[in-house]
PDB file of C-alpha atoms in Angstrom:
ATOM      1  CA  UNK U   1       0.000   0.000   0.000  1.00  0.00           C
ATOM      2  CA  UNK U   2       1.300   3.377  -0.680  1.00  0.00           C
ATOM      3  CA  UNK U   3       1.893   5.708   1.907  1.00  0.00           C
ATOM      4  CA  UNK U   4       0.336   8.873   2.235  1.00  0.00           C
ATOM      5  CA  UNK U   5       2.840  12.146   1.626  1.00  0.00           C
ATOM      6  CA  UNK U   6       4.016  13.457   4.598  1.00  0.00           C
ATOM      7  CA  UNK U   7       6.568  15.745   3.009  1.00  0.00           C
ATOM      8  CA  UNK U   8       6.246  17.844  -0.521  1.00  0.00           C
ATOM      9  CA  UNK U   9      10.084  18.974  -1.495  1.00  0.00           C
ATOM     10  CA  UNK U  10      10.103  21.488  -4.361  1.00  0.00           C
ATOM     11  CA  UNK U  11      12.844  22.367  -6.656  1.00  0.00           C
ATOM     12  CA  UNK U  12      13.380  25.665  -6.835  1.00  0.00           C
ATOM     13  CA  UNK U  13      14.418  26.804 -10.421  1.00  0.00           C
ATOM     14  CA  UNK U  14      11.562  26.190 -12.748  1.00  0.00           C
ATOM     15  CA  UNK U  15       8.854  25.004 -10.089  1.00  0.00           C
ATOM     16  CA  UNK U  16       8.566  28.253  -7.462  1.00  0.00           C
ATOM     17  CA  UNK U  17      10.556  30.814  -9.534  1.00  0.00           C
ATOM     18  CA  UNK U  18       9.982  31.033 -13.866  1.00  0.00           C
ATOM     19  CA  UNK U  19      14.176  31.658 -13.456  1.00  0.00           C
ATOM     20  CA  UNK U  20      14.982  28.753 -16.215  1.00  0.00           C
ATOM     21  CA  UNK U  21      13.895  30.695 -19.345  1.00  0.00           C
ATOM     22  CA  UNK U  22      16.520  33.589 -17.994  1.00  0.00           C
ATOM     23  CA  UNK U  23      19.256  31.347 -17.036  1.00  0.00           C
ATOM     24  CA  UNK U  24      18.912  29.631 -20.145  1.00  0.00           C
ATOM     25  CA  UNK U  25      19.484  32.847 -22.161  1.00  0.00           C
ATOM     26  CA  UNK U  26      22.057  33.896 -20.098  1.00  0.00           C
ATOM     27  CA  UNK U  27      24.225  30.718 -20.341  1.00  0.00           C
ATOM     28  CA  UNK U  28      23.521  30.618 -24.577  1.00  0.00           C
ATOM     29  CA  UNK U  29      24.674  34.822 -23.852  1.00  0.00           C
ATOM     30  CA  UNK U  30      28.139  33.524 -22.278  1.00  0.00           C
ATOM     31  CA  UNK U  31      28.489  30.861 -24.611  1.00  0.00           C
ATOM     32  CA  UNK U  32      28.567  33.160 -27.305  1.00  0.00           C
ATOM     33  CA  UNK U  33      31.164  35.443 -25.421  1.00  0.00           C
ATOM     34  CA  UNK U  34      33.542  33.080 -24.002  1.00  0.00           C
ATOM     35  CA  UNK U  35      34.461  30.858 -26.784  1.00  0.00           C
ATOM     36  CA  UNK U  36      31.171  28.158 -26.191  1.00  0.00           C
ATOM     37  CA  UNK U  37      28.100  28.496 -29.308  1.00  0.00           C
ATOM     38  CA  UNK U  38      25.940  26.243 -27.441  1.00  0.00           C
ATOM     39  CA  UNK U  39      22.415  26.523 -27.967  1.00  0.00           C
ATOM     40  CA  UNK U  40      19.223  26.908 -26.091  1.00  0.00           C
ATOM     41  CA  UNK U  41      18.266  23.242 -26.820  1.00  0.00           C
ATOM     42  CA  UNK U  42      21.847  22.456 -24.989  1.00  0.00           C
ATOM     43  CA  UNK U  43      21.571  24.476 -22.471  1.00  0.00           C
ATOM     44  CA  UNK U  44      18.321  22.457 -21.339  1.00  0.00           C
ATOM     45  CA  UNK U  45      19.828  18.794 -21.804  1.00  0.00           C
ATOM     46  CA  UNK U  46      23.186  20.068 -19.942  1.00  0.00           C
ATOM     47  CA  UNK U  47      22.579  22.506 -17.548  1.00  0.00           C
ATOM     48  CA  UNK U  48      19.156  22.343 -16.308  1.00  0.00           C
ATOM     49  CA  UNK U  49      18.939  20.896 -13.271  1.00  0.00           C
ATOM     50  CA  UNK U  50      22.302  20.613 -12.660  1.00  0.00           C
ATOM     51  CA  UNK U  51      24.314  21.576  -9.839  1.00  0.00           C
ATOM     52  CA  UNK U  52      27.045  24.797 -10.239  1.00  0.00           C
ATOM     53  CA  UNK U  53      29.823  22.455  -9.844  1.00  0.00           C
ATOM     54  CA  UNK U  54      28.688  19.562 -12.514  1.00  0.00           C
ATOM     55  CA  UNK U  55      28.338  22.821 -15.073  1.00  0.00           C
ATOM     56  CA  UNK U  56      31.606  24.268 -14.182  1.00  0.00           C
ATOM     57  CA  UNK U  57      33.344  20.911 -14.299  1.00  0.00           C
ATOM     58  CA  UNK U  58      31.671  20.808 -17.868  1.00  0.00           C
ATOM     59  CA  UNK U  59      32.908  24.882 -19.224  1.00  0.00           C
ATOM     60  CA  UNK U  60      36.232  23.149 -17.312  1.00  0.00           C
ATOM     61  CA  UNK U  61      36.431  20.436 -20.220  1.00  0.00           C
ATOM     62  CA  UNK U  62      35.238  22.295 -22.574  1.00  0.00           C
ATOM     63  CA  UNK U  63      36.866  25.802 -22.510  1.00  0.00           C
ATOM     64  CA  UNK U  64      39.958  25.438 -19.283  1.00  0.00           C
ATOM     65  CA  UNK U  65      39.562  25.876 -15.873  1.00  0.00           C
ATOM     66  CA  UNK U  66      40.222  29.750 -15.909  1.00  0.00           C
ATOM     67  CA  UNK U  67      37.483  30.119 -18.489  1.00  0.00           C
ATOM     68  CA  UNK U  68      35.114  27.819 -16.214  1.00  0.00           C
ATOM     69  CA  UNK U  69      35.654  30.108 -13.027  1.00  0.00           C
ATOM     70  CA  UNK U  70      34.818  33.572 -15.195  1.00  0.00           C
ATOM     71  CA  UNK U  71      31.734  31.702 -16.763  1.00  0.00           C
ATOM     72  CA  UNK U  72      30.294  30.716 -13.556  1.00  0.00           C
ATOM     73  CA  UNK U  73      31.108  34.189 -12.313  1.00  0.00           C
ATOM     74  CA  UNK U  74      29.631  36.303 -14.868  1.00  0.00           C
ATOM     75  CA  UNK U  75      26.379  34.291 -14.946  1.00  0.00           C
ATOM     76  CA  UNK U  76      25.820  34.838 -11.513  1.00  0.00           C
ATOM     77  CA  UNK U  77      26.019  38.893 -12.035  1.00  0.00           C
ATOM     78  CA  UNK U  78      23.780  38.565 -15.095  1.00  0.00           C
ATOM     79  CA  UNK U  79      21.707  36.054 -13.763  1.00  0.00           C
ATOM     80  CA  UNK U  80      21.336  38.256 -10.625  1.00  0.00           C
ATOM     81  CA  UNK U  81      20.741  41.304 -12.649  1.00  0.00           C
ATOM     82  CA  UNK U  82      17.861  39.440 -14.754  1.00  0.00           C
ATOM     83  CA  UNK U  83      16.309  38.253 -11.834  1.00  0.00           C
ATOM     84  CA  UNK U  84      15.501  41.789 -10.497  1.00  0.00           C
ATOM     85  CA  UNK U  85      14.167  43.138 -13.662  1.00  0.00           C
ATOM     86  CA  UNK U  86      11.712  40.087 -15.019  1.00  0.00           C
ATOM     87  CA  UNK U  87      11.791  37.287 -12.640  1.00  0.00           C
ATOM     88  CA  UNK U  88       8.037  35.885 -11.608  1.00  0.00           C
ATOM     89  CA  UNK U  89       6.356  33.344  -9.855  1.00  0.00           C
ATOM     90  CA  UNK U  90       5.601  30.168 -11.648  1.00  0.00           C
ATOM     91  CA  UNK U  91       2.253  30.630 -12.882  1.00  0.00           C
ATOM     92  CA  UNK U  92      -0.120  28.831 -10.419  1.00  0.00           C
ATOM     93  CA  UNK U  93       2.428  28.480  -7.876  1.00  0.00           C
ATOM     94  CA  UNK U  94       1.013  31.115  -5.176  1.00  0.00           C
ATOM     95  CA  UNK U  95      -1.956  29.508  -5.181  1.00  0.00           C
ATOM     96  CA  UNK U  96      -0.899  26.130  -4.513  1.00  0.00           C
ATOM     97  CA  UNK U  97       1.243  27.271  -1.551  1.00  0.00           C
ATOM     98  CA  UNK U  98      -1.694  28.996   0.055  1.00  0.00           C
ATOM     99  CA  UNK U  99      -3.501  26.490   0.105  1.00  0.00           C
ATOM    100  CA  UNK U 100      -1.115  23.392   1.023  1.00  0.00           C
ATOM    101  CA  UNK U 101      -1.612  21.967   4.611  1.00  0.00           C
ATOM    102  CA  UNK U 102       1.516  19.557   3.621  1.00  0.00           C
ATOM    103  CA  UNK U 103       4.513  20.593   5.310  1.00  0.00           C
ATOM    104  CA  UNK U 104       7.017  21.572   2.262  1.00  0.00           C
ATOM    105  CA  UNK U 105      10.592  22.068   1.910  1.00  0.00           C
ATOM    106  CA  UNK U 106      13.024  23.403  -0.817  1.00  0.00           C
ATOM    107  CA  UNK U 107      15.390  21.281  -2.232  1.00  0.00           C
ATOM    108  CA  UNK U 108      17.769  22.861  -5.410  1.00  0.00           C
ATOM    109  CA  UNK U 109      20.621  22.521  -6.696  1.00  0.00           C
ATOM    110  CA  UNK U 110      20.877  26.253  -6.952  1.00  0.00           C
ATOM    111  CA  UNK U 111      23.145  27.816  -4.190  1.00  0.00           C
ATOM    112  CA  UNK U 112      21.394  29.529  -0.892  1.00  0.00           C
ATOM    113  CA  UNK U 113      22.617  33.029  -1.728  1.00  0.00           C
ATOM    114  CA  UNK U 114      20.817  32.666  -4.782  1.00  0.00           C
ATOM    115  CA  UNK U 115      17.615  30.997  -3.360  1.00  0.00           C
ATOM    116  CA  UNK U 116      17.375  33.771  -0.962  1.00  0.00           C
ATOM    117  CA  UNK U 117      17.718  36.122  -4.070  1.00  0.00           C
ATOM    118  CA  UNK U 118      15.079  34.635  -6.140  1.00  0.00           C
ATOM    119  CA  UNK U 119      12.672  33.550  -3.688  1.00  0.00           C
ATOM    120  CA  UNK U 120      13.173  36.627  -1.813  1.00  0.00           C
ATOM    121  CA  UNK U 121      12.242  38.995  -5.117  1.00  0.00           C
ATOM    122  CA  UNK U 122       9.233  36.853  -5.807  1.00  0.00           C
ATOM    123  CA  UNK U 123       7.702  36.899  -2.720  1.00  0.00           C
ATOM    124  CA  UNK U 124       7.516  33.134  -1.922  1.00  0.00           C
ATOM    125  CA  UNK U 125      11.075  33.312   0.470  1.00  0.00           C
ATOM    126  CA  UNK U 126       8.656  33.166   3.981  1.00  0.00           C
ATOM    127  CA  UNK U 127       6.787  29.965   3.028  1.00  0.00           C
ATOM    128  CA  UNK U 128      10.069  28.222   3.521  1.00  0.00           C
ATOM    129  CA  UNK U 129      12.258  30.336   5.374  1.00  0.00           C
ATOM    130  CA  UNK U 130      14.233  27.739   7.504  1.00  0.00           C
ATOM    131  CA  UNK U 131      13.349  24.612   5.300  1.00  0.00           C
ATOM    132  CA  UNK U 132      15.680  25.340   2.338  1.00  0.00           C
ATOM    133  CA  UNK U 133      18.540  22.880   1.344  1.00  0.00           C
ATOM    134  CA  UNK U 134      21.242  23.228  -1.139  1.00  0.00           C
ATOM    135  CA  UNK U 135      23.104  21.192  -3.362  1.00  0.00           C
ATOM    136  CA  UNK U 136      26.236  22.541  -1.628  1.00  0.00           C
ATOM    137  CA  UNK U 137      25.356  20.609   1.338  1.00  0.00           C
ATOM    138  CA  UNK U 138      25.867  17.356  -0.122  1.00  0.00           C
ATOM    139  CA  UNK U 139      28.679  15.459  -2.083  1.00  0.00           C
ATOM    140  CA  UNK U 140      26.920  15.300  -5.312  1.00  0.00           C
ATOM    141  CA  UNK U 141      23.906  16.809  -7.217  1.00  0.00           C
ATOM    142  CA  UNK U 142      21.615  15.516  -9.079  1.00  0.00           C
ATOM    143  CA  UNK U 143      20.808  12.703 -10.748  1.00  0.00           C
ATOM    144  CA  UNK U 144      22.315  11.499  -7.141  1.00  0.00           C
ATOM    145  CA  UNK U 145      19.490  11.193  -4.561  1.00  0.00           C
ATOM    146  CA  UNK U 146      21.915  12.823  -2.088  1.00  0.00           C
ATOM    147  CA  UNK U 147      20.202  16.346  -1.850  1.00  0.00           C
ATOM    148  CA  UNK U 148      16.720  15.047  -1.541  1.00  0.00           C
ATOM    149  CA  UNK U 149      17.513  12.245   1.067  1.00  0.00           C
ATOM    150  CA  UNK U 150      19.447  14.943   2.919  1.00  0.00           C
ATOM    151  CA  UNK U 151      16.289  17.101   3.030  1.00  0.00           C
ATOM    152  CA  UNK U 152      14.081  14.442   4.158  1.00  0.00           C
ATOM    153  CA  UNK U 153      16.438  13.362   6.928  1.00  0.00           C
ATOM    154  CA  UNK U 154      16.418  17.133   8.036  1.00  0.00           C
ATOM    155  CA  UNK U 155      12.934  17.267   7.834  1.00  0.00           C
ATOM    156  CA  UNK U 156      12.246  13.742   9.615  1.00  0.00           C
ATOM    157  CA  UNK U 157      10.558  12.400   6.946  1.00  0.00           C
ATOM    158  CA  UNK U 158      10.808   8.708   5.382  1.00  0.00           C
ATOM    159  CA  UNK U 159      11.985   8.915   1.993  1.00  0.00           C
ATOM    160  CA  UNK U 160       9.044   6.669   1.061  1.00  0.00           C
ATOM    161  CA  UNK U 161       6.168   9.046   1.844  1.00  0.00           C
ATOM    162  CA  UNK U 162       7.750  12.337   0.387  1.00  0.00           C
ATOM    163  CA  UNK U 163       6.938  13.773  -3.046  1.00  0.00           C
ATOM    164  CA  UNK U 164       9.090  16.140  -5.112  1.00  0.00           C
ATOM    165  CA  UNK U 165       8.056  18.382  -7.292  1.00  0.00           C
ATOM    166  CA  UNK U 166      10.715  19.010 -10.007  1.00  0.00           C
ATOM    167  CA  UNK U 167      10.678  20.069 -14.091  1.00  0.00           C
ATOM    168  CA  UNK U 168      14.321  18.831 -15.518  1.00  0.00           C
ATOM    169  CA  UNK U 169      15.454  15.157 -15.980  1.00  0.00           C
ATOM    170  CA  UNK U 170      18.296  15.077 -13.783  1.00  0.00           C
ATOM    171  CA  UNK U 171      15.691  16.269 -10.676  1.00  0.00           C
ATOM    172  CA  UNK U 172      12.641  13.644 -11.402  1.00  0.00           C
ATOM    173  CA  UNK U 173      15.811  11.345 -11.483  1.00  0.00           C
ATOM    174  CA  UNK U 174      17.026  12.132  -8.242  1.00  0.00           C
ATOM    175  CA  UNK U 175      13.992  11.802  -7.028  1.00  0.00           C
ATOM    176  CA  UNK U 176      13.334   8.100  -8.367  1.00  0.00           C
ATOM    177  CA  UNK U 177      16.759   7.463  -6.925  1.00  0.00           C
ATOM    178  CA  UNK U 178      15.661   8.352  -3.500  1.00  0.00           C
ATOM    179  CA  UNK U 179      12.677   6.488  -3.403  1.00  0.00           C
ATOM    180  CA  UNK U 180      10.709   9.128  -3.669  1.00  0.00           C
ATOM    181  CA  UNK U 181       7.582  10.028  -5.823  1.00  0.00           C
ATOM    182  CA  UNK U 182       8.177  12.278  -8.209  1.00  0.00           C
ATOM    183  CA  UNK U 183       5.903  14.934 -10.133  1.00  0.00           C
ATOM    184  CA  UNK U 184       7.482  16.389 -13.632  1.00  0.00           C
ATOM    185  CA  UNK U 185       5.900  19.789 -14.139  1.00  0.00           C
ATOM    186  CA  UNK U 186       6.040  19.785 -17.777  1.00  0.00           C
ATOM    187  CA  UNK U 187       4.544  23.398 -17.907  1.00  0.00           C
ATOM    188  CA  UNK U 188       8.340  25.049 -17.997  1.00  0.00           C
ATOM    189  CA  UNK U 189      11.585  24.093 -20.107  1.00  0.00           C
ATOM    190  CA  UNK U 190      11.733  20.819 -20.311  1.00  0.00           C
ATOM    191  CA  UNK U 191       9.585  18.621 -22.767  1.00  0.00           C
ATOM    192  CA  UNK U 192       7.388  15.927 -20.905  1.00  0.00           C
ATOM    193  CA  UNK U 193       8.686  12.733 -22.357  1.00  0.00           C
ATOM    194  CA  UNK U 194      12.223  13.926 -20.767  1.00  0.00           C
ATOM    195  CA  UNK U 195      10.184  13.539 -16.906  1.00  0.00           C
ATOM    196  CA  UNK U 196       8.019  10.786 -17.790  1.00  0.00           C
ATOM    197  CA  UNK U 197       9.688   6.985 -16.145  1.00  0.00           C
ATOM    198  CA  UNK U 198       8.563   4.622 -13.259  1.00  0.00           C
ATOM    199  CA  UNK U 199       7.060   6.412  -9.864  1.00  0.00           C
ATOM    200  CA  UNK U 200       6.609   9.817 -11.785  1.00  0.00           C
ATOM    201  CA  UNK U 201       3.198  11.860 -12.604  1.00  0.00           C
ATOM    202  CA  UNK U 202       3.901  14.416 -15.361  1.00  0.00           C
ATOM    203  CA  UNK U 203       1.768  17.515 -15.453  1.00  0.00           C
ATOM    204  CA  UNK U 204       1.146  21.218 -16.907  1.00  0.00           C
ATOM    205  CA  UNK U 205      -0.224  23.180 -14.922  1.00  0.00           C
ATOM    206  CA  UNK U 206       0.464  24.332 -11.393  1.00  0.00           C
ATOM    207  CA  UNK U 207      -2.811  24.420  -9.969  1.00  0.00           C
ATOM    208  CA  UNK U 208      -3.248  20.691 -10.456  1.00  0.00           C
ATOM    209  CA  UNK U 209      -0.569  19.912  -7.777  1.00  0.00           C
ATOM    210  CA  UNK U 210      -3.059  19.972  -4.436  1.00  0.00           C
ATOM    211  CA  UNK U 211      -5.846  17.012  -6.363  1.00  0.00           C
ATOM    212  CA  UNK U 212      -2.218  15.049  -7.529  1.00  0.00           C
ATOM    213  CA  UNK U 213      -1.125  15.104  -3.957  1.00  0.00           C
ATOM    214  CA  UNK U 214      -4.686  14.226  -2.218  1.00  0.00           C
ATOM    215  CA  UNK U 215      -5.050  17.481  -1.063  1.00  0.00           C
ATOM    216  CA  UNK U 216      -8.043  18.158  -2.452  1.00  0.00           C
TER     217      UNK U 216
END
């Protein structure tokens, strides 16, 4: 018998915050400057979802180490300075929180600083203040189940009845790998064959999250 959710742990990037369409540009932006043409399409299947270490150890093979650090540098300035000037809410998202009687977590592979930044400007920062992990905190990112077992453990939650909410492949993945169930929100980057696989509901829209988690 399945056991009821006890935990919801959201990605952050693409999930809470519509940041993936900007950091997408901005990495295609840097490509372009630093010696990289890699295209949007790229971008998607190599970056997204990724943590700031795999993509630097990736620029590292690619272009040198030197290059890498400056890359990761630079998109952190104009990813910061994109945020303040056209970052929302994932449609839907506000909504859902509101409503949830779930305890929830945030689980990303983005770095705190950065959470705080984009969770902060959208408003959504104090429904998890003090329940936000990092892929820093662990040995390896995702596809590992590392960060998500980390959170649950933190949280006090079996892996088994704890649901993540994630839109890239490595994250419904991870998820999998921890034994958890995963939901694919295909409404984003990230085409919905790419989250579909064993233990995973793939969905659209936002505001169908409380009826797929027996909320409502």
């Amino acid at each position: 018998m399945i056991k009821p959710v006890e935990l919801v742990i959201f990605d952050c990037d693409g999930v809470l915050v519509d940041s993936e369409r900007i950091a997408v540009s901005v990495q295609v932006a840097l490509g372009a400057t630093l010696g990289w043409p890699i295209t949007s399409e790229e971008v998607i299947a190599r970056f997204i979802g990724r943590s700031h270490a795999d993509i630097h150890a990736q620029v590292a093979a690619r272009l040198g180490e030197e290059t890498a650090a400056v890359w990761l540098k630079r998109f952190e300035e104009l990813h910061s300075e994109a945020v303040d000037s056209e970052l929302d809410p994932v449609e839907g998202i506000s909504e859902v929180l509101t409503s949830m009687t779930l305890p929830a977590c945030v689980a990303s592979s983005g770095s705190h600083d950065k959470m705080r930044h984009t969770l902060g400007r959208t408003g959504l920062y104090g429904y998890f203040a003090g329940r936000i992990f990092s892929a820093t905190e662990v040995g390896r990112g995702k596809p590992a189940p590392d960060l998500f077992l980390h959170a649950a453990r933190r949280m006090g939650v079996d892996p088994s009845a704890c649901a993540v909410i994630e839109d890239s492949r490595p994250g419904v993945q991870a998820a999998r790998a921890a034994g958890m169930r995963a939901f694919g929100y295909a409404g984003g980057l990230t085409p919905a064959e790419q989250l579909e696989g064993p233990d995973t509901v793939v969905f659209h829209d936002m505001r169908e999250l409380p009826t797929l988690l027996g909320e409502q």
